[in-house]
C-alpha cells in the first residue's frame, strides 16, 4: 500500500513529500533486511574472511563446520621480501632481539631466518585453527593498532564477535566429545593414495580415439 497504493494526485505538496520520504525509508529498510539475510546465508554456507595478521596469515570463520581457520601464506601469495628488521623495544623477556622477533612474528630483515617473508614462515603448518574464545581475545589484544592489516583484522573480529562466540562454543563442545576431527576427515585415507579402479591409460586412449573419429566425421561432412 505504501509503495504502490498512494494517490498522489489527491495529495497536497507537503503530503506528497511526506509520502515519498516514507516510501524511501521503507525501501531502505527492506534493502537492509535483504542484505542481512544474504550475509547470514553466505556466512552459514561459506567462509567469512576476517582479515590477515602481520605474518600475512588469513583468518576464516566457517559456521558450516564450525571452525575458525588460520591459513599460513604460500609462495603464490607473494608476501614480498625483507626490508629492515622490525624494531624491538624490549627484548629482555626473550633473551635477544632475534628471539623476540621470532616470537611476535616480526621481520628479521634476513630471508634465511625471517618468519614473515622468508624460510621461517615455510616451516609453519599450512592450516591451523583457533580452539577457544580466550585465544580469539588474545589475537585481538596482540593486533598492532598501527598495523594496516591488523587494524582491519581486529575490527572484523570485534564486529563479528557474537558469531565467533557461537562458533567457539561449538568447537569446544566438539573437541570435548571427539567429533571435531571427523569434520576434517583426518582419520580417513588420503584420496590421492586411494586406488580409483580406473585404468587411466586405457580410458584416455579411448577418449582420444573417440575424439579423432568425431573430428574426422565433421571434416567429411564439410567436404
Short mmCIF file of C-alpha atoms in Angstrom, two decimals:
data_model
loop_
_atom_site.label_atom_id
_atom_site.label_comp_id
_atom_site.label_asym_id
_atom_site.label_seq_id
_atom_site.Cartn_x
_atom_site.Cartn_y
_atom_site.Cartn_z
CA UNK A 1 0.00 0.00 0.00
CA UNK A 2 2.77 2.42 0.93
CA UNK A 3 4.73 1.79 -2.27
CA UNK A 4 2.04 1.38 -4.92
CA UNK A 5 -1.30 2.49 -3.49
CA UNK A 6 -0.66 6.17 -2.84
CA UNK A 7 -2.99 8.52 -4.73
CA UNK A 8 -0.52 11.34 -5.30
CA UNK A 9 -2.98 13.28 -7.47
CA UNK A 10 -5.20 13.74 -4.42
CA UNK A 11 -2.45 14.98 -2.09
CA UNK A 12 -1.02 18.36 -1.28
CA UNK A 13 2.65 19.06 -1.99
CA UNK A 14 3.65 18.63 1.66
CA UNK A 15 1.77 15.33 1.81
CA UNK A 16 3.49 14.11 -1.37
CA UNK A 17 6.89 14.94 0.11
CA UNK A 18 5.98 13.08 3.31
CA UNK A 19 4.75 10.06 1.34
CA UNK A 20 7.95 9.99 -0.70
CA UNK A 21 10.05 10.14 2.46
CA UNK A 22 8.09 7.25 3.95
CA UNK A 23 8.49 5.24 0.75
CA UNK A 24 12.23 5.89 0.75
CA UNK A 25 12.54 4.76 4.36
CA UNK A 26 10.53 1.63 3.60
CA UNK A 27 12.70 0.72 0.62
CA UNK A 28 15.89 1.28 2.62
CA UNK A 29 14.59 -0.91 5.45
CA UNK A 30 13.64 -3.73 3.08
CA UNK A 31 17.01 -3.45 1.37
CA UNK A 32 18.81 -3.62 4.72
CA UNK A 33 16.85 -6.73 5.71
CA UNK A 34 17.62 -8.41 2.40
CA UNK A 35 21.33 -7.63 2.71
CA UNK A 36 21.37 -9.04 6.24
CA UNK A 37 19.64 -12.21 5.02
CA UNK A 38 22.10 -12.59 2.14
CA UNK A 39 25.02 -12.05 4.51
CA UNK A 40 23.69 -14.58 7.02
CA UNK A 41 23.16 -17.23 4.35
CA UNK A 42 26.57 -16.56 2.82
CA UNK A 43 28.43 -16.93 6.09
CA UNK A 44 26.47 -20.03 7.06
CA UNK A 45 27.14 -21.77 3.76
CA UNK A 46 30.61 -20.46 3.00
CA UNK A 47 33.57 -18.78 4.64
CA UNK A 48 33.89 -15.32 6.12
CA UNK A 49 37.32 -13.79 5.63
CA UNK A 50 38.11 -11.81 8.76
CA UNK A 51 41.45 -10.46 7.58
CA UNK A 52 45.20 -11.02 7.83
CA UNK A 53 47.77 -10.52 10.55
CA UNK A 54 51.35 -9.22 10.46
CA UNK A 55 52.60 -12.57 9.15
CA UNK A 56 50.09 -12.48 6.27
CA UNK A 57 48.08 -15.32 7.79
CA UNK A 58 44.43 -15.38 6.71
CA UNK A 59 41.62 -15.87 9.23
CA UNK A 60 38.44 -17.59 8.05
CA UNK A 61 35.27 -18.06 10.07
CA UNK A 62 33.26 -21.08 8.93
CA UNK A 63 29.89 -21.51 10.57
CA UNK A 64 29.06 -24.57 8.48
CA UNK A 65 31.84 -26.67 10.04
CA UNK A 66 32.05 -24.82 12.58
CA UNK A 67 35.62 -23.56 12.87
CA UNK A 68 37.92 -20.53 12.88
CA UNK A 69 40.71 -21.46 10.49
CA UNK A 70 44.08 -19.76 10.12
CA UNK A 71 45.87 -20.16 6.79
CA UNK A 72 49.61 -19.68 6.58
CA UNK A 73 50.69 -17.95 3.33
CA UNK A 74 52.27 -19.90 0.49
CA UNK A 75 54.54 -18.84 -2.34
CA UNK A 76 51.64 -17.84 -4.57
CA UNK A 77 50.55 -15.22 -2.02
CA UNK A 78 53.58 -13.01 -2.83
CA UNK A 79 54.19 -11.64 0.66
CA UNK A 80 57.28 -9.79 -0.51
CA UNK A 81 60.83 -9.76 0.83
CA UNK A 82 62.52 -8.40 3.92
CA UNK A 83 63.44 -4.73 4.01
CA UNK A 84 64.62 -3.95 7.51
CA UNK A 85 64.17 -5.70 10.86
CA UNK A 86 61.11 -4.94 12.92
CA UNK A 87 62.13 -2.62 15.80
CA UNK A 88 62.09 -4.26 19.23
CA UNK A 89 61.54 -2.01 22.23
CA UNK A 90 62.35 -4.56 24.95
CA UNK A 91 63.82 -8.00 24.33
CA UNK A 92 64.75 -8.84 27.93
CA UNK A 93 61.89 -11.32 28.20
CA UNK A 94 63.10 -13.25 25.15
CA UNK A 95 66.87 -13.09 25.53
CA UNK A 96 67.66 -11.38 22.23
CA UNK A 97 66.10 -9.17 19.60
CA UNK A 98 66.06 -12.03 17.11
CA UNK A 99 64.22 -14.30 19.55
CA UNK A 100 61.73 -11.52 20.25
CA UNK A 101 61.04 -11.06 16.54
CA UNK A 102 60.54 -14.78 16.09
CA UNK A 103 58.09 -14.89 18.99
CA UNK A 104 55.97 -11.93 17.86
CA UNK A 105 56.26 -12.84 14.15
CA UNK A 106 58.25 -9.76 13.24
CA UNK A 107 60.51 -9.33 10.23
CA UNK A 108 64.15 -10.20 10.94
CA UNK A 109 65.50 -8.47 7.85
CA UNK A 110 67.06 -11.75 6.72
CA UNK A 111 65.23 -14.01 4.27
CA UNK A 112 67.01 -17.05 5.70
CA UNK A 113 65.54 -16.57 9.16
CA UNK A 114 62.51 -14.29 8.72
CA UNK A 115 59.26 -15.80 10.00
CA UNK A 116 57.21 -13.36 7.91
CA UNK A 117 58.80 -13.30 4.45
CA UNK A 118 61.49 -15.97 4.46
CA UNK A 119 62.22 -19.54 5.39
CA UNK A 120 60.65 -19.21 8.83
CA UNK A 121 57.12 -18.90 7.51
CA UNK A 122 57.58 -22.01 5.35
CA UNK A 123 58.15 -24.09 8.47
CA UNK A 124 54.72 -23.29 9.86
CA UNK A 125 51.82 -25.62 9.01
CA UNK A 126 49.59 -24.50 6.15
CA UNK A 127 46.41 -24.69 8.24
CA UNK A 128 45.76 -24.27 11.95
CA UNK A 129 42.64 -23.42 13.94
CA UNK A 130 41.63 -21.39 16.98
CA UNK A 131 40.11 -23.60 19.65
CA UNK A 132 38.75 -21.16 22.25
CA UNK A 133 37.33 -17.69 22.71
CA UNK A 134 40.19 -16.93 25.07
CA UNK A 135 42.65 -17.29 22.20
CA UNK A 136 40.46 -15.14 19.97
CA UNK A 137 40.66 -12.37 22.56
CA UNK A 138 44.44 -12.80 22.73
CA UNK A 139 44.64 -12.41 18.95
CA UNK A 140 42.71 -9.15 19.12
CA UNK A 141 44.84 -7.90 22.01
CA UNK A 142 48.03 -8.75 20.10
CA UNK A 143 46.98 -6.87 16.97
CA UNK A 144 49.07 -3.79 16.31
CA UNK A 145 46.75 -0.73 16.41
CA UNK A 146 49.01 0.90 13.81
CA UNK A 147 49.31 -2.16 11.57
CA UNK A 148 47.47 -1.84 8.26
CA UNK A 149 46.36 -5.47 8.19
CA UNK A 150 45.84 -6.00 11.90
CA UNK A 151 43.65 -2.92 12.33
CA UNK A 152 41.16 -4.46 9.91
CA UNK A 153 41.52 -7.91 11.47
CA UNK A 154 40.80 -6.63 14.98
CA UNK A 155 37.82 -4.62 13.75
CA UNK A 156 36.34 -7.57 11.87
CA UNK A 157 36.76 -9.93 14.83
CA UNK A 158 35.18 -7.36 17.14
CA UNK A 159 32.29 -6.74 14.75
CA UNK A 160 31.58 -10.45 14.26
CA UNK A 161 32.21 -11.37 17.89
CA UNK A 162 28.67 -12.74 18.51
CA UNK A 163 29.07 -15.14 15.58
CA UNK A 164 32.56 -16.11 16.67
CA UNK A 165 31.36 -16.81 20.21
CA UNK A 166 28.73 -19.22 18.86
CA UNK A 167 31.31 -20.95 16.66
CA UNK A 168 33.83 -21.26 19.51
CA UNK A 169 31.20 -22.80 21.78
CA UNK A 170 30.52 -25.45 19.14
CA UNK A 171 34.25 -26.01 18.60
CA UNK A 172 34.89 -26.54 22.30
CA UNK A 173 31.96 -28.96 22.52
CA UNK A 174 33.13 -30.98 19.52
CA UNK A 175 36.70 -31.05 20.80
CA UNK A 176 35.46 -32.34 24.14
CA UNK A 177 33.39 -35.17 22.63
CA UNK A 178 35.93 -36.05 19.94
CA UNK A 179 33.74 -35.06 16.98
CA UNK A 180 35.87 -32.13 15.85
CA UNK A 181 38.47 -34.12 13.95
CA UNK A 182 35.84 -36.01 11.98
CA UNK A 183 34.84 -32.68 10.39
CA UNK A 184 38.18 -32.62 8.55
CA UNK A 185 38.26 -36.38 7.88
CA UNK A 186 41.76 -36.63 9.35
CA UNK A 187 41.15 -40.30 10.15
CA UNK A 188 40.19 -41.07 6.56
CA UNK A 189 42.68 -42.32 3.94
CA UNK A 190 44.21 -39.76 1.62
CA UNK A 191 42.15 -39.73 -1.62
CA UNK A 192 45.35 -39.19 -3.59
CA UNK A 193 46.66 -42.52 -2.31
CA UNK A 194 43.48 -44.48 -2.93
CA UNK A 195 43.01 -46.78 -5.89
CA UNK A 196 40.29 -45.47 -8.18
CA UNK A 197 39.76 -48.69 -10.10
CA UNK A 198 40.07 -46.80 -13.39
CA UNK A 199 42.84 -47.62 -15.84
CA UNK A 200 43.54 -44.08 -16.92
CA UNK A 201 45.88 -45.01 -19.77
CA UNK A 202 43.16 -47.09 -21.40
CA UNK A 203 40.46 -44.54 -20.59
CA UNK A 204 42.35 -41.62 -22.10
CA UNK A 205 43.28 -43.64 -25.19
CA UNK A 206 39.62 -44.50 -25.77
CA UNK A 207 38.62 -40.86 -25.36
CA UNK A 208 41.26 -39.73 -27.86
CA UNK A 209 40.16 -42.32 -30.41
CA UNK A 210 36.56 -41.25 -29.97
CA UNK A 211 37.53 -37.60 -30.43
CA UNK A 212 39.55 -38.45 -33.54
CA UNK A 213 36.57 -40.28 -35.02
CA UNK A 214 34.24 -37.33 -34.39
CA UNK A 215 36.69 -34.82 -35.87
CA UNK A 216 37.08 -37.00 -38.96
CA UNK A 217 33.32 -37.25 -39.34
CA UNK A 218 32.94 -33.47 -39.11
CA UNK A 219 35.59 -32.93 -41.79
CA UNK A 220 33.90 -35.49 -44.05
CA UNK A 221 30.52 -33.75 -43.70
CA UNK A 222 32.04 -30.36 -44.53
CA UNK A 223 33.50 -31.78 -47.75
#
